[in-house]
CSV table of C-alpha atoms in Angstrom, one decimal:
chain,number,residue,atom,x,y,z
A,1,MET,CA,125.1,88.5,74.2
A,2,ASN,CA,122.1,89.0,76.3
A,3,THR,CA,121.9,92.2,78.5
A,4,PRO,CA,121.8,91.3,82.2
A,5,THR,CA,118.4,92.0,83.8
A,6,VAL,CA,118.3,94.5,86.7
A,7,SER,CA,115.4,94.3,89.1
A,8,LEU,CA,114.0,96.8,91.6
A,9,VAL,CA,113.7,94.1,94.3
A,10,ASP,CA,112.5,96.3,97.2
A,11,VAL,CA,111.4,99.8,98.2
A,12,ALA,CA,111.1,101.4,101.5
A,13,SER,CA,110.5,104.9,102.9
A,14,TYR,CA,110.6,107.1,105.9
A,15,LEU,CA,108.5,110.1,107.0
A,16,PRO,CA,109.5,112.4,109.9
A,17,GLU,CA,107.4,112.2,113.0
A,18,ASN,CA,106.3,115.8,112.9
A,19,ARG,CA,103.0,115.6,111.0
A,20,VAL,CA,101.9,119.2,110.3
A,21,PRO,CA,98.3,120.1,109.5
A,22,ALA,CA,97.4,122.9,106.9
A,23,GLU,CA,96.2,125.0,109.8
A,24,TYR,CA,99.8,125.6,110.9
A,25,PHE,CA,100.2,128.0,108.0
A,26,LEU,CA,96.9,129.9,108.4
A,27,GLU,CA,98.2,132.3,111.0
A,28,PHE,CA,100.9,133.4,108.6
A,29,SER,CA,98.8,133.5,105.3
A,30,LYS,CA,98.0,137.3,105.6
A,31,ASP,CA,101.7,137.9,104.7
A,32,ARG,CA,101.6,135.8,101.5
A,33,ARG,CA,102.9,137.8,98.7
A,34,GLN,CA,103.3,135.4,95.8
A,35,PRO,CA,100.7,134.2,93.2
A,36,LYS,CA,98.2,131.5,94.4
A,37,GLY,CA,96.0,129.5,92.1
A,38,PRO,CA,96.1,125.7,91.5
A,39,MET,CA,99.8,125.4,91.7
A,40,PHE,CA,99.7,126.1,95.4
A,41,ARG,CA,96.6,124.4,96.7
A,42,ALA,CA,97.7,123.0,100.1
A,43,PRO,CA,97.5,119.4,101.1
A,44,ARG,CA,95.8,118.5,104.4
A,45,PHE,CA,99.0,117.4,106.0
A,46,ARG,CA,102.8,117.2,105.4
A,47,HIS,CA,105.7,116.0,107.5
A,48,HIS,CA,108.6,118.2,108.6
A,49,VAL,CA,112.2,117.1,109.5
A,50,ALA,CA,113.4,117.6,113.0
A,51,ALA,CA,115.9,120.5,113.5
A,52,ASP,CA,118.8,118.1,114.1
A,53,GLU,CA,117.8,115.6,111.5
A,54,THR,CA,120.3,115.1,108.6
A,55,ALA,CA,119.7,113.8,105.1
A,56,ALA,CA,121.8,110.8,106.0
A,57,ASP,CA,119.7,110.2,109.1
A,58,MET,CA,116.6,110.1,106.9
A,59,VAL,CA,118.2,107.6,104.4
A,60,ILE,CA,119.3,105.3,107.2
A,61,ARG,CA,115.8,105.4,108.8
A,62,ALA,CA,114.3,104.7,105.3
A,63,THR,CA,116.6,101.7,104.9
A,64,ALA,CA,115.6,100.1,108.2
A,65,PRO,CA,112.7,97.9,106.6
A,66,LEU,CA,115.3,96.7,104.0
A,67,VAL,CA,117.6,95.6,106.7
A,68,GLU,CA,114.7,93.8,108.4
A,69,ARG,CA,113.7,92.0,105.3
A,70,HIS,CA,117.1,91.2,103.7
A,71,GLY,CA,119.6,91.5,106.6
A,72,ALA,CA,122.2,94.0,107.3
A,73,ASP,CA,124.8,92.1,105.1
A,74,VAL,CA,122.8,92.8,101.9
A,75,LEU,CA,123.1,96.6,102.3
A,76,ALA,CA,126.7,96.4,103.7
A,77,ASN,CA,127.6,94.6,100.4
A,78,VAL,CA,126.0,97.0,98.0
A,79,ASP,CA,128.4,97.9,95.1
A,80,VAL,CA,126.6,101.2,94.2
A,81,VAL,CA,125.1,104.0,96.2
A,82,VAL,CA,123.3,106.7,94.4
A,83,THR,CA,121.6,109.6,96.3
A,84,HIS,CA,119.7,112.7,95.6
A,85,THR,CA,119.2,115.3,98.4
A,86,GLN,CA,116.9,118.3,97.9
A,87,LEU,CA,118.8,120.4,100.5
A,88,PRO,CA,122.4,118.9,101.1
A,89,ASP,CA,123.6,119.5,104.6
A,90,LEU,CA,126.9,120.6,103.3
A,91,ALA,CA,126.6,122.7,100.1
A,92,VAL,CA,129.5,121.0,98.2
A,93,VAL,CA,128.6,117.3,98.7
A,94,GLY,CA,125.6,115.0,99.1
A,95,CYS,CA,125.2,112.3,101.7
A,96,GLY,CA,126.1,109.2,99.7
A,97,GLY,CA,129.5,108.7,101.4
A,98,GLU,CA,128.1,109.0,104.9
A,99,VAL,CA,125.2,106.7,104.1
A,100,ALA,CA,127.6,104.0,102.8
A,101,HIS,CA,129.8,104.3,105.9
A,102,ARG,CA,126.8,104.1,108.2
A,103,LEU,CA,125.5,101.0,106.5
A,104,GLY,CA,129.0,99.4,106.8
A,105,ALA,CA,129.4,99.4,103.0
A,106,GLN,CA,132.4,100.1,100.9
A,107,PRO,CA,130.8,100.5,97.4
A,108,ALA,CA,132.9,100.9,94.3
A,109,TRP,CA,130.5,103.6,93.2
A,110,VAL,CA,129.2,106.5,95.4
A,111,ILE,CA,127.3,109.1,93.3
A,112,ASP,CA,125.4,112.2,94.6
A,113,VAL,CA,123.1,113.4,91.9
A,114,HIS,CA,122.4,117.1,92.1
A,115,ASN,CA,120.1,117.5,89.1
A,116,SER,CA,116.9,115.7,88.1
A,117,GLY,CA,114.9,116.9,91.1
A,118,CYS,CA,111.4,115.3,91.2
A,119,ALA,CA,112.5,112.7,88.6
A,120,SER,CA,115.6,111.8,90.6
A,121,PHE,CA,114.4,108.3,91.6
A,122,VAL,CA,113.9,107.3,88.0
A,123,TYR,CA,117.3,108.9,87.0
A,124,MET,CA,119.1,107.2,89.8
A,125,MET,CA,117.6,103.8,88.8
A,126,GLN,CA,118.8,104.5,85.3
A,127,ILE,CA,122.4,105.2,86.5
A,128,ALA,CA,122.5,102.3,88.9
A,129,ALA,CA,121.1,99.9,86.3
A,130,GLN,CA,123.7,101.0,83.7
A,131,ILE,CA,126.5,100.4,86.1
A,132,LEU,CA,125.3,97.0,87.1
A,133,ARG,CA,124.7,95.9,83.5
A,134,SER,CA,128.2,97.0,82.5
A,135,GLY,CA,129.8,94.8,85.2
A,136,GLY,CA,130.3,97.4,87.9
A,137,GLY,CA,128.6,95.3,90.6
A,138,ARG,CA,125.6,93.2,91.5
A,139,SER,CA,123.5,95.4,93.7
A,140,ALA,CA,122.7,99.2,94.2
A,141,LEU,CA,120.9,101.4,96.7
A,142,VAL,CA,119.2,104.5,95.4
A,143,ALA,CA,117.9,107.1,97.8
A,144,ALA,CA,115.8,110.2,97.2
A,145,THR,CA,115.6,112.6,100.1
A,146,GLN,CA,113.3,115.7,100.4
A,147,ASN,CA,114.2,117.7,103.5
A,148,CYS,CA,113.6,121.4,102.7
A,149,ALA,CA,110.0,121.7,103.8
A,150,GLY,CA,110.7,121.9,107.5
A,151,GLN,CA,113.9,123.8,107.1
A,152,VAL,CA,113.3,126.3,104.2
A,153,PHE,CA,109.5,126.7,104.0
A,154,THR,CA,109.0,127.4,107.7
A,155,GLN,CA,111.4,130.3,107.8
A,156,THR,CA,109.6,133.4,109.2
A,157,GLU,CA,109.8,135.3,105.9
A,158,VAL,CA,108.9,132.2,103.8
A,159,ARG,CA,106.1,130.5,105.7
A,160,GLY,CA,103.6,133.1,104.8
A,161,LEU,CA,104.1,132.6,101.1
A,162,ALA,CA,101.5,130.8,99.0
A,163,GLN,CA,104.0,128.0,98.1
A,164,ALA,CA,105.0,127.3,101.8
A,165,PRO,CA,102.2,124.8,102.9
A,166,VAL,CA,102.7,122.6,99.7
A,167,PRO,CA,106.0,120.7,100.3
A,168,GLY,CA,106.6,117.9,102.8
A,169,ASP,CA,109.6,116.0,103.9
A,170,GLY,CA,110.4,112.3,103.5
A,171,CYS,CA,112.8,109.8,102.0
A,172,GLY,CA,112.4,106.8,99.7
A,173,VAL,CA,114.9,104.2,98.9
A,174,GLY,CA,115.2,101.4,96.4
A,175,LEU,CA,117.3,98.2,96.2
A,176,LEU,CA,118.3,97.0,92.8
A,177,THR,CA,120.1,93.8,92.0
A,178,LEU,CA,121.2,91.7,89.0
A,179,SER,CA,118.2,89.4,89.0
A,180,ASP,CA,114.9,88.9,87.2
A,181,GLY,CA,112.5,89.0,90.1
A,182,ALA,CA,111.0,92.5,89.4
A,183,PRO,CA,112.7,93.6,86.2
A,184,LEU,CA,113.3,97.1,85.2
A,185,LEU,CA,111.9,97.0,81.7
A,186,GLY,CA,113.3,100.3,80.6
A,187,THR,CA,113.9,104.0,81.4
A,188,GLU,CA,113.6,107.3,79.5
A,189,CYS,CA,115.3,110.4,80.7
A,190,ARG,CA,115.6,113.7,79.0
A,191,SER,CA,117.2,117.0,79.9
A,192,TYR,CA,115.8,120.3,78.7
A,193,GLY,CA,118.6,122.8,79.3
A,194,GLU,CA,116.7,125.7,77.7
A,195,PHE,CA,114.3,125.8,80.8
A,196,PHE,CA,117.1,126.0,83.5
A,197,GLY,CA,116.7,129.7,83.9
A,198,ASP,CA,113.0,129.6,84.7
A,199,MET,CA,113.5,128.4,88.3
A,200,THR,CA,115.3,131.0,90.3
A,201,GLY,CA,115.9,131.8,94.0
A,202,GLU,CA,115.8,135.2,95.5
A,203,VAL,CA,116.4,137.1,98.8
A,204,ASP,CA,115.5,140.6,99.8
A,205,PRO,CA,117.8,142.6,99.7
A,206,PRO,CA,119.4,140.7,96.8
A,207,ARG,CA,122.6,138.7,97.3
A,208,LYS,CA,124.0,135.3,96.4
A,209,TYR,CA,122.7,132.6,98.5
A,210,TRP,CA,126.0,131.9,100.1
A,211,GLU,CA,126.8,135.5,100.9
A,212,PRO,CA,126.2,136.8,104.5
A,213,GLY,CA,123.4,139.2,104.9
A,214,THR,CA,119.8,139.8,105.9
A,215,GLY,CA,116.7,138.2,104.3
A,216,GLN,CA,115.8,134.6,103.8
A,217,TYR,CA,116.3,132.7,100.6
A,218,ARG,CA,113.3,131.3,98.8
A,219,ILE,CA,112.3,130.0,95.3
A,220,SER,CA,110.9,132.8,93.3
A,221,PHE,CA,107.7,132.5,91.3
A,222,THR,CA,105.9,135.0,89.1
A,223,GLU,CA,102.5,134.6,87.2
A,224,SER,CA,104.4,134.3,84.0
A,225,LYS,CA,106.8,131.6,85.3
A,226,ILE,CA,103.9,129.7,86.9
A,227,ALA,CA,102.0,129.6,83.5
A,228,LYS,CA,105.1,128.3,81.7
A,229,ILE,CA,105.7,125.6,84.4
A,230,PHE,CA,102.2,124.5,84.5
A,231,ALA,CA,102.0,124.2,80.7
A,232,ARG,CA,105.3,122.2,80.6
A,233,GLY,CA,104.4,120.0,83.4
A,234,ASN,CA,101.1,119.0,81.8
A,235,ARG,CA,103.0,118.1,78.7
A,236,LEU,CA,106.2,116.6,79.9
A,237,VAL,CA,105.0,113.7,82.1
A,238,PRO,CA,102.6,112.3,79.6
A,239,GLU,CA,105.2,112.9,76.8
A,240,ILE,CA,108.0,111.0,78.5
A,241,SER,CA,105.6,108.3,79.7
A,242,LEU,CA,104.2,107.7,76.3
A,243,ALA,CA,107.7,107.7,74.7
A,244,LEU,CA,108.8,105.0,77.0
A,245,CYS,CA,105.7,102.9,76.5
A,246,ASP,CA,106.0,103.2,72.7
A,247,ARG,CA,109.7,102.1,72.9
A,248,LEU,CA,108.7,99.1,75.0
A,249,GLY,CA,105.6,98.2,73.0
A,250,ILE,CA,103.3,98.9,76.0
A,251,GLU,CA,99.8,100.1,75.6
A,252,PRO,CA,99.5,102.9,78.2
A,253,ARG,CA,96.0,102.0,79.2
A,254,THR,CA,97.3,98.5,80.3
A,255,VAL,CA,99.5,100.1,83.0
A,256,ASP,CA,98.3,98.7,86.4
A,257,THR,CA,100.0,101.3,88.6
A,258,PHE,CA,101.0,104.8,87.5
A,259,VAL,CA,103.2,106.6,90.1
A,260,THR,CA,104.3,110.2,89.5
A,261,ASN,CA,105.7,113.1,91.4
A,262,GLN,CA,102.9,115.2,93.0
A,263,PRO,CA,103.3,118.9,92.8
A,264,ASN,CA,99.6,119.4,93.1
A,265,ARG,CA,96.2,117.8,92.6
A,266,LEU,CA,95.5,119.3,89.1
A,267,PHE,CA,98.7,117.9,87.7
A,268,LEU,CA,97.8,114.5,89.0
A,269,ARG,CA,94.3,114.6,87.4
A,270,ASN,CA,95.6,115.9,84.1
A,271,TRP,CA,98.4,113.2,83.8
A,272,ARG,CA,96.2,110.3,84.4
A,273,ASP,CA,93.6,111.7,82.1
A,274,ALA,CA,96.3,112.0,79.4
A,275,LEU,CA,97.2,108.3,79.7
A,276,GLU,CA,93.4,107.3,80.0
A,277,LEU,CA,93.9,105.7,83.4
A,278,PRO,CA,91.3,105.7,86.2
A,279,LYS,CA,92.0,107.3,89.4
A,280,ASP,CA,92.5,104.0,91.3
A,281,ARG,CA,95.5,103.2,89.1
A,282,HIS,CA,97.3,106.5,89.9
A,283,PRO,CA,97.9,106.5,93.6
A,284,ASP,CA,99.4,109.4,95.4
A,285,THR,CA,100.3,110.5,99.0
A,286,PHE,CA,99.7,114.2,98.3
A,287,ASP,CA,97.1,114.8,101.1
A,288,GLU,CA,99.2,113.1,103.7
A,289,CYS,CA,102.6,114.2,102.6
A,290,GLY,CA,102.3,117.2,100.3
A,291,ASN,CA,104.8,117.6,97.5
A,292,LEU,CA,107.7,115.2,98.3
A,293,PHE,CA,109.7,116.2,95.2
A,294,GLY,CA,112.1,113.4,94.4
A,295,ALA,CA,110.9,111.3,97.3
A,296,GLY,CA,107.3,111.2,96.0
A,297,ILE,CA,107.6,108.3,93.7
A,298,PRO,CA,109.5,105.8,96.0
A,299,VAL,CA,107.4,106.9,99.1
A,300,THR,CA,104.1,106.3,97.2
A,301,LEU,CA,105.4,103.0,95.8
A,302,ASP,CA,106.2,101.9,99.3
A,303,VAL,CA,102.8,102.9,100.7
A,304,GLU,CA,101.0,101.1,97.9
A,305,ASN,CA,103.2,98.1,98.3
A,306,ARG,CA,102.7,97.7,102.0
A,307,ALA,CA,99.0,98.1,101.5
A,308,GLY,CA,99.0,95.2,99.1
A,309,ARG,CA,97.7,97.2,96.2
A,310,ILE,CA,100.5,96.2,93.7
A,311,PRO,CA,100.0,92.5,93.0
A,312,ASN,CA,102.8,90.3,91.7
A,313,GLY,CA,103.2,90.8,88.0
A,314,SER,CA,101.7,94.3,87.9
A,315,LEU,CA,103.1,96.7,85.3
A,316,VAL,CA,104.3,99.8,87.2
A,317,LEU,CA,105.0,102.9,85.3
A,318,MET,CA,106.8,105.8,87.1
A,319,SER,CA,107.1,109.3,85.6
A,320,ALA,CA,108.1,112.8,86.7
A,321,PHE,CA,109.2,116.2,85.7
A,322,ALA,CA,111.7,118.4,87.6
A,323,HIS,CA,112.0,122.0,88.7
A,324,ALA,CA,110.7,124.3,86.0
A,325,GLY,CA,110.7,121.5,83.4
A,326,ASP,CA,114.4,121.2,82.8
A,327,PHE,CA,114.3,117.4,83.3
A,328,ALA,CA,111.8,114.5,82.8
A,329,GLY,CA,112.0,110.8,83.3
A,330,ALA,CA,110.0,107.6,83.2
A,331,ALA,CA,110.6,104.0,84.2
A,332,ALA,CA,108.7,100.8,83.8
A,333,ILE,CA,108.8,97.8,86.2
A,334,ARG,CA,107.3,94.4,86.1
A,335,TRP,CA,106.5,94.2,89.8
A,336,GLY,CA,107.6,91.2,91.9
A,337,ALA,CA,106.4,89.7,95.2
A,338,ALA,CA,108.1,88.0,98.2
A,339,PRO,CA,107.9,84.2,98.1
A,340,ASP,CA,106.2,84.4,101.6
A,341,GLY,CA,103.4,86.5,100.1
A,342,ALA,CA,104.3,89.5,102.1
A,343,GLY,CA,103.9,91.8,99.1
A,344,VAL,CA,107.5,93.0,99.0
A,345,ALA,CA,108.9,93.5,95.6
A,346,VAL,CA,111.6,90.8,95.9
A,347,ARG,CA,112.2,87.3,94.8
């Protein structure tokens, strides 16, 4: 029996209105205490969430173009909602249930993914596609939200650190259906549990993140950890990309659009060089948005799609690694286009 085809029929995104230049952080830079180097070379701009803006708010705003193009009923009738939120507004649960409610949906599946980080969009597509192929429904919404730049990295004790200017906030969403308009050709996801301990948080004086006390929580980096993460990142994205291409019988140099997470410019250069792709086939939004973590792939896809730079029939390869290298994922799509020529990945 043939396996049903799942397509990524559309993508959309949202960036908060507060567009922050690199100069914002300069007045605090004298207090930076952590290692610098290529890992923390700042983008020109990034966007920061508003103080009262929730993760669910961001997802709903990101889905607005989907509602305009497909109608509110399409999203109200989704069978699967999968979300990843970098900084959940409530520590014990993500925003999937609230998103479904605000869309008027009653999906059979609501999943909040708390691992996979920068590779979450790929991982959520894999989860949603598996559910749809197994008979769990006909459509799915996946949403990756990065919302910690304007909330964590602007804290008074954090904004002077070398890492503070790099992240930006944003949200990207994808609509998947059982159809053949823009087929998901395959995914490859791998977990590397041995590296989980290399990404840690700290606060001074020491305490658990949920305990009351003074000091502001931040992600901790050392020179040794940075060296390890940099080596893993250089290796993992090409490795997972080439593994998927090999399984699907794809020659990597034939990829039309290569979309990755975007921790810094050096990773971006090294990854496209590893796949022997020219710069114009590896778009990014780093200088406008910074490191968008899990939202980087769908936001960049949406930007490129709206600009008309992903023609119908293009082979799109997505790839990312997460955190300190504890997860990596890749996905391949045969891009579709709207019948009216608008360039939306939908049939």
